[in-house]
XYZ file of C-alpha atoms in Angstrom:
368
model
C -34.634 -61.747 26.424
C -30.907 -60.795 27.414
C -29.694 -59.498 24.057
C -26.269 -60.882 22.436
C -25.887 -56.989 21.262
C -27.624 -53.717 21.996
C -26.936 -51.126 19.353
C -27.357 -47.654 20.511
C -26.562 -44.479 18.807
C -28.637 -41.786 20.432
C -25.684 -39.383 21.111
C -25.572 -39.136 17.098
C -28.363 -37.036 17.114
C -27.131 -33.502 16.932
C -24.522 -34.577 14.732
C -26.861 -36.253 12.403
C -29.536 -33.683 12.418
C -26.394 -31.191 11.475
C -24.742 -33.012 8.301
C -28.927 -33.110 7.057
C -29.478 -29.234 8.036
C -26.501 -28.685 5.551
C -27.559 -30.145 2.570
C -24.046 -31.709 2.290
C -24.258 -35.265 3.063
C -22.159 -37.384 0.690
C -18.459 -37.254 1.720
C -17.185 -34.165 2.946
C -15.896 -32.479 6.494
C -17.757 -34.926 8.918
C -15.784 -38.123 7.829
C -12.344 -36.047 7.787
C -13.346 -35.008 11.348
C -14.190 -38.922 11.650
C -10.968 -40.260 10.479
C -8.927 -37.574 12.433
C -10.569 -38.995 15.683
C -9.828 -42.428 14.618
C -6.435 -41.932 14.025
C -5.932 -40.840 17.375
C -7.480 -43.880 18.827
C -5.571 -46.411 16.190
C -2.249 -44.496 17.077
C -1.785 -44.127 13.070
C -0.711 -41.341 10.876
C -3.660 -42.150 8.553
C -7.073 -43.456 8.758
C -8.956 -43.550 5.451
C -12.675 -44.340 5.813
C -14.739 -46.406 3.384
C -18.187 -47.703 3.249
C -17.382 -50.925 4.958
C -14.975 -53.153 6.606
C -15.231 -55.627 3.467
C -13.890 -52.830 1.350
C -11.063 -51.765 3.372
C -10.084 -55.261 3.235
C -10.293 -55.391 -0.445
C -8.992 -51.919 -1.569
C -5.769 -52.590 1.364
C -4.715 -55.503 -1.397
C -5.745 -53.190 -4.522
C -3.115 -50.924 -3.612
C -0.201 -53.639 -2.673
C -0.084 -54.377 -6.650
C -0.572 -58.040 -6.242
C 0.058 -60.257 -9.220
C -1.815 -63.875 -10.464
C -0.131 -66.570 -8.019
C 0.691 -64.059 -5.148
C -0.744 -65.632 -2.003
C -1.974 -63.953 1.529
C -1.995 -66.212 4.658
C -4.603 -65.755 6.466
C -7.122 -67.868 9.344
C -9.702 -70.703 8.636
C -11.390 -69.323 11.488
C -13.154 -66.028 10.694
C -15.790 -64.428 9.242
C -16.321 -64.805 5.488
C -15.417 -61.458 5.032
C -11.937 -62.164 4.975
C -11.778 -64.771 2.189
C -13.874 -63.632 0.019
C -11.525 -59.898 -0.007
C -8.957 -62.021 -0.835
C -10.520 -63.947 -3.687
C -12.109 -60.493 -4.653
C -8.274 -58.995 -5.833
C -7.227 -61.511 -6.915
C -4.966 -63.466 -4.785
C -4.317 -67.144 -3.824
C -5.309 -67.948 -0.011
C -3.277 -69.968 2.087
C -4.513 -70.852 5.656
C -2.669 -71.633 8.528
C -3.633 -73.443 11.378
C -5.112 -70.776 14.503
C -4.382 -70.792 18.424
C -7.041 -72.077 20.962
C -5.740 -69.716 23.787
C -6.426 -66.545 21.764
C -8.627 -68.135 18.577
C -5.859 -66.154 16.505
C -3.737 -67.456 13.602
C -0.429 -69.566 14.801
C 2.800 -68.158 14.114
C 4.478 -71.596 13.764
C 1.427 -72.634 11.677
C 2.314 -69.649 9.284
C 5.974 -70.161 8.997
C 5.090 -74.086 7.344
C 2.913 -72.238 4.576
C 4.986 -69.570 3.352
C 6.460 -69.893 0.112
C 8.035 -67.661 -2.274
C 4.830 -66.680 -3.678
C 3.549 -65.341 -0.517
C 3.412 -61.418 0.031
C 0.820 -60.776 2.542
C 0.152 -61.530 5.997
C -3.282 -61.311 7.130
C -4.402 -62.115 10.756
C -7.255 -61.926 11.868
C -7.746 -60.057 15.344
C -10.717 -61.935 16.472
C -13.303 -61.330 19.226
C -11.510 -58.137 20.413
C -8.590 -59.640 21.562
C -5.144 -59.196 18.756
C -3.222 -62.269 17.778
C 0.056 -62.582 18.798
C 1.965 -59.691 17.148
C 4.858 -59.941 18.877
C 5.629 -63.079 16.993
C 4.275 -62.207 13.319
C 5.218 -59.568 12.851
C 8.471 -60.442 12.831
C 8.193 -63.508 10.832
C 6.057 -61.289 7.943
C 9.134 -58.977 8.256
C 12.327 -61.640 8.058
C 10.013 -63.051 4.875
C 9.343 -59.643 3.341
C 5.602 -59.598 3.744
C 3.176 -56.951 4.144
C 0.809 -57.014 6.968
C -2.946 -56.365 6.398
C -4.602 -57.002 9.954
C -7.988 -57.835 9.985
C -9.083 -55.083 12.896
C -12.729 -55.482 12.225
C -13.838 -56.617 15.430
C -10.412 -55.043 17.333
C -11.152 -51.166 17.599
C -9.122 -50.226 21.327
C -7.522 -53.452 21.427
C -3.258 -53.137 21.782
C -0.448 -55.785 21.866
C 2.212 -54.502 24.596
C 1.053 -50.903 24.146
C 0.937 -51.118 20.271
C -2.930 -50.407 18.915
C -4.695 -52.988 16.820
C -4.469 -51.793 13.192
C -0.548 -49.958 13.672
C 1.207 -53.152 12.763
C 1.106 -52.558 8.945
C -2.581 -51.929 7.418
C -5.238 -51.933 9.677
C -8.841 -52.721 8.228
C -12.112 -52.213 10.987
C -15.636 -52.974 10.313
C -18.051 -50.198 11.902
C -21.008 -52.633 11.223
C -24.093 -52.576 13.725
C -22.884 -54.638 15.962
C -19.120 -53.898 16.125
C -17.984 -51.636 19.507
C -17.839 -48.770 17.150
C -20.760 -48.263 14.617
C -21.467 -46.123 12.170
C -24.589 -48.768 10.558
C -22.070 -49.609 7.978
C -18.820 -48.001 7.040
C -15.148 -49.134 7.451
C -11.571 -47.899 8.284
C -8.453 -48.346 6.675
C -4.850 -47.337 8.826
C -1.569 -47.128 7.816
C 0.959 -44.732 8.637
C 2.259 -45.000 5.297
C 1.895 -42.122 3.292
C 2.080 -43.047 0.123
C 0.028 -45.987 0.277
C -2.961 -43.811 2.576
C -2.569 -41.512 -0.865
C -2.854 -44.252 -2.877
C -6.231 -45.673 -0.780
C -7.705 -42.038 -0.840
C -7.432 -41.605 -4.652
C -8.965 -45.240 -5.539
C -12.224 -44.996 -3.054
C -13.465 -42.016 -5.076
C -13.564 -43.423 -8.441
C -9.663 -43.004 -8.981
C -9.836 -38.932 -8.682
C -7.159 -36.811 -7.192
C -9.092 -34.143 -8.274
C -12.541 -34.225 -10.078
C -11.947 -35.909 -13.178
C -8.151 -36.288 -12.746
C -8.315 -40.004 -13.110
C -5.079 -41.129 -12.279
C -5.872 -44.912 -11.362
C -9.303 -47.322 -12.420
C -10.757 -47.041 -8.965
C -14.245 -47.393 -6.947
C -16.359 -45.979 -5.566
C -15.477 -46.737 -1.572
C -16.369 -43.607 -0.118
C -18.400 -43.082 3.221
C -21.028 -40.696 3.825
C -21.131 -37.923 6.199
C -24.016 -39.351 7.816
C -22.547 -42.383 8.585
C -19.705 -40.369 9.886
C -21.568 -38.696 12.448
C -23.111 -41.729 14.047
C -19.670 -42.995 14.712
C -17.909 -39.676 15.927
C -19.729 -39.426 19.522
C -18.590 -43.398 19.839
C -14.812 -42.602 19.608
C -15.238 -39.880 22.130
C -16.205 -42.669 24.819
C -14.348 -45.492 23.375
C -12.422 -45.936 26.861
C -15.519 -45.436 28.941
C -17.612 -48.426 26.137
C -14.756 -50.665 26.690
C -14.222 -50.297 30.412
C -17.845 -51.793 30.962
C -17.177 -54.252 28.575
C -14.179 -55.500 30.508
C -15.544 -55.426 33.413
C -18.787 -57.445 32.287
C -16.178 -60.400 30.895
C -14.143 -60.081 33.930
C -17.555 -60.409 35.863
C -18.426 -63.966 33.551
C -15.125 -65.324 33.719
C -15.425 -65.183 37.296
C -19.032 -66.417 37.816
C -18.183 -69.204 35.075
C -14.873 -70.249 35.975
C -15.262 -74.327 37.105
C -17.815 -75.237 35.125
C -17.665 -78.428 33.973
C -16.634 -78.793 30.327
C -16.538 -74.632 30.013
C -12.994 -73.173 28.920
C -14.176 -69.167 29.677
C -11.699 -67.190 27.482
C -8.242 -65.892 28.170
C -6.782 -62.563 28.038
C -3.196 -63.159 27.286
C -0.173 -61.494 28.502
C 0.596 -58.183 27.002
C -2.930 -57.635 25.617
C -5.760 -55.451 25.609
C -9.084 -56.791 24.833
C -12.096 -55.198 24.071
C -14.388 -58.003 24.104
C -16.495 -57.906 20.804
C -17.250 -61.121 22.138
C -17.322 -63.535 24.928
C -16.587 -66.055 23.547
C -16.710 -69.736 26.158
C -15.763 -73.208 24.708
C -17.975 -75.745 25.538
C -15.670 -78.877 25.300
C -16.791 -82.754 24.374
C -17.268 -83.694 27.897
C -19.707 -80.827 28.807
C -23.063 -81.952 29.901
C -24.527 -80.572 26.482
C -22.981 -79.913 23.182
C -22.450 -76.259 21.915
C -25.434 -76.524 19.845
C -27.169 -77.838 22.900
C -26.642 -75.324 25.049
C -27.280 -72.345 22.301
C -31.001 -73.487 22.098
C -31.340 -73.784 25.859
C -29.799 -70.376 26.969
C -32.340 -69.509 23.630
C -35.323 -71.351 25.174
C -34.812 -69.445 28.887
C -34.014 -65.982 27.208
C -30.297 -64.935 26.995
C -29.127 -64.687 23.634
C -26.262 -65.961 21.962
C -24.641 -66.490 18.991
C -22.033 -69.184 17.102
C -19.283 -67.076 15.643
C -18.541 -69.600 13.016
C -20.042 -72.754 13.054
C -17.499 -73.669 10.405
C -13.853 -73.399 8.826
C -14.288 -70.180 6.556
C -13.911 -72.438 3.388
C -16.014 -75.306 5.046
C -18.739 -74.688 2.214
C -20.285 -75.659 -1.112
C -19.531 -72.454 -3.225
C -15.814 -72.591 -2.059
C -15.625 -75.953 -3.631
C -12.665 -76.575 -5.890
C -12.530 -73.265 -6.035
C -8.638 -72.324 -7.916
C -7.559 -69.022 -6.072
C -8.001 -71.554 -2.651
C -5.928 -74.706 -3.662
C -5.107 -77.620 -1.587
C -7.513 -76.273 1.437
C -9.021 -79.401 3.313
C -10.995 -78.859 6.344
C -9.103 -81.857 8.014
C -5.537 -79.921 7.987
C -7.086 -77.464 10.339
C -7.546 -79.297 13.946
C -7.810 -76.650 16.297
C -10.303 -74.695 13.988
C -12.336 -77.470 13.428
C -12.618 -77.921 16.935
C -13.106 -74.345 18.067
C -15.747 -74.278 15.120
C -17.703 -76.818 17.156
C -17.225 -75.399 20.181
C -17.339 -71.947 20.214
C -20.530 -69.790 21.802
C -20.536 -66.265 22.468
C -22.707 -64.968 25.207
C -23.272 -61.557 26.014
C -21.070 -59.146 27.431
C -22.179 -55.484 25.702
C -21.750 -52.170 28.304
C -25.625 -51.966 28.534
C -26.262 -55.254 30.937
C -27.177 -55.256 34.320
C -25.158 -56.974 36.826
C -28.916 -58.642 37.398
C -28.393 -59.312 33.631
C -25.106 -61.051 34.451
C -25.918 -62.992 37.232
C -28.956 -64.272 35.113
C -26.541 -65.543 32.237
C -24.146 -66.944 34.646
C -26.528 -68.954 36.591
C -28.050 -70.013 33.559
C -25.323 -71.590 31.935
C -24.143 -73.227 35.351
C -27.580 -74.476 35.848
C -27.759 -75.949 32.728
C -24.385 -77.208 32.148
C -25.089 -79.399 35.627
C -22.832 -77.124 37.826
């Protein structure tokens, strides 16, 4: 089996073996040393880690003050993560339509939902690749909206030179499988100082100092551990990406013509770090999406459908009052991607016999 992900974390040894050596483990000088490196990489000021990428979703709209009735924009196309931050402080969701070119939210599709109620932008920076920043930012600005971007799967990836995550609040998942790891964790960057003050105090319970409660907080805090499985990672960000590039670059090439296969775009201006590779298998392909999943399955090369539905597309989001007016039908183009989206594999540790195996696959069985 060609793996969709490999997960490797060996060069965390030392590191590891050092935080348990000192007895120390909870939060302490291995995640500062953590969120200094990231900081560097996201091009930030501040880079507050938390235990994972759900929470630095939730605690960036804790410390915006939102009221009953404010509403975040955000994509029908993403990972559940996203709503259900939203729902958890509080908010109203709005979604706007996304982008096929770049799976990312639609900047005229946002500027149709945004009302006087709305105070948060939220895109969603999906498969490694940012949405187009060039163009929401400036409408969050001319509205007055804060920008949370959802940088979970976006760690390395820039818009004209600008890092994922440096656009307002950036939020990154260090999952398992994300380009960075740290098993689970999360990253929250800003170069705001007061609000990074504000985020630092309400991940540890609401302390500025122990007990000097100054706000009801959590408990959001990474460990040390976790820390130093991620720290050897950042050192070789460029050199994780660079394969990764070059494996899509390598796909795109040996896919590009087959019939009913839109390969994915990188867009002018962009850096992407390929979380995914992410192909569109269109309604006049030989097989279906779900087709093809089993048979790459069935001959060995793994895959995965990253989402088989709109975000809100189920049961326990029905009727649900902080998501009003959502309908599945109002979304075209992420219905459709939804049915048509498959990611194959495209991780630094395949072979180029690994590649040519998952490109003649999917040619083979597509009827190329």
């Amino acid at each position: 089996m060609i793996p969709i992900t490999v997960v490797d974390v060996r060069d965390a040894e030392d590191l590891v073996v050092e935080v348990l050596r000192s007895g120390a483990i909870a939060q302490g000088p291995m995640v500062k040393r953590f969120e200094d490196a990231f900081a560097a990489v996201s091009g930030t000021k501040h880079a507050i880690a938390v235990n994972n990428g759900t929470t630095a979703l939730v605690a960036s709209l804790q410390v915006l003050d939102l009221k009953p009735g404010d509403e975040v924009i955000t994509s029908p196309f993403t990972f559940v993560a996203t709503l259900n931050a939203i729902l958890e402080a509080g908010a109203t969701v709005r979604f706007a339509d996304i982008r096929r070119d770049d799976f990312a939210i639609d900047t005229d599709a946002v500027a149709k939902v945004v009302t006087d109620r709305t105070k948060v932008l939220m895109p969603v920076h999906l498969y490694g690749q940012t949405a187009d920043m060039g163009k929401l930012a400036p409408l969050a600005a001319e509205h007055g909206l804060q920008v949370i971007e959802d940088s979970a799967q976006a760690v390395g990836a820039s818009f004209e030179g600008k890092q994922a995550g440096s656009f307002g609040i950036g939020c990154f998942s260090l999952y398992a499988t994300k380009n960075i790891t740290t098993a689970e964790g999360g990253v929250i960057t800003t170069d705001d100082d007061a609000l990074a003050d504000k985020l630092r105090v309400l991940r540890n319970q609401g302390m500025r100092a122990r007990y000097q409660y100054e706000v009801a907080g959590h408990n959001y805090r990474m460990t040390d551990l976790h820390a130093a499985v991620g720290i050897p990672q950042l050192a070789k960000l460029d050199q994780l990406t660079a394969a990764r590039q070059a494996n899509a670059k390598r796909l795109s090439e040996g896919l590009a013509g087959t019939p009913g296969l839109d390969v994915p775009q990188v867009l002018p201006g962009r850096e992407h770090v390929w979380h995914q590779y992410t192909v569109l298998v269109g309604p006049h392909a030989f097989l279906s999406r779900d087709e093809l999943a089993a048979a790459l399955t069935e001959r060995g090369i793994g895959n995965g459908i990253y989402y088989p539905k709109i975000v809100f597309d189920y049961d326990c989001y029905a009727g649900h009052d902080l998501i009003p007016g959502a309908r599945v039908e109002d979304f075209p183009v992420a219905q459709a991607v939804a049915a048509q989206a498959l990611s194959l594999p495209v991780h630094p540790h395949l072979t180029e016999s690994d590649l040519d195996t998952i490109i003649e696959t999917v040619r083979e069985v597509l009827g190329a």
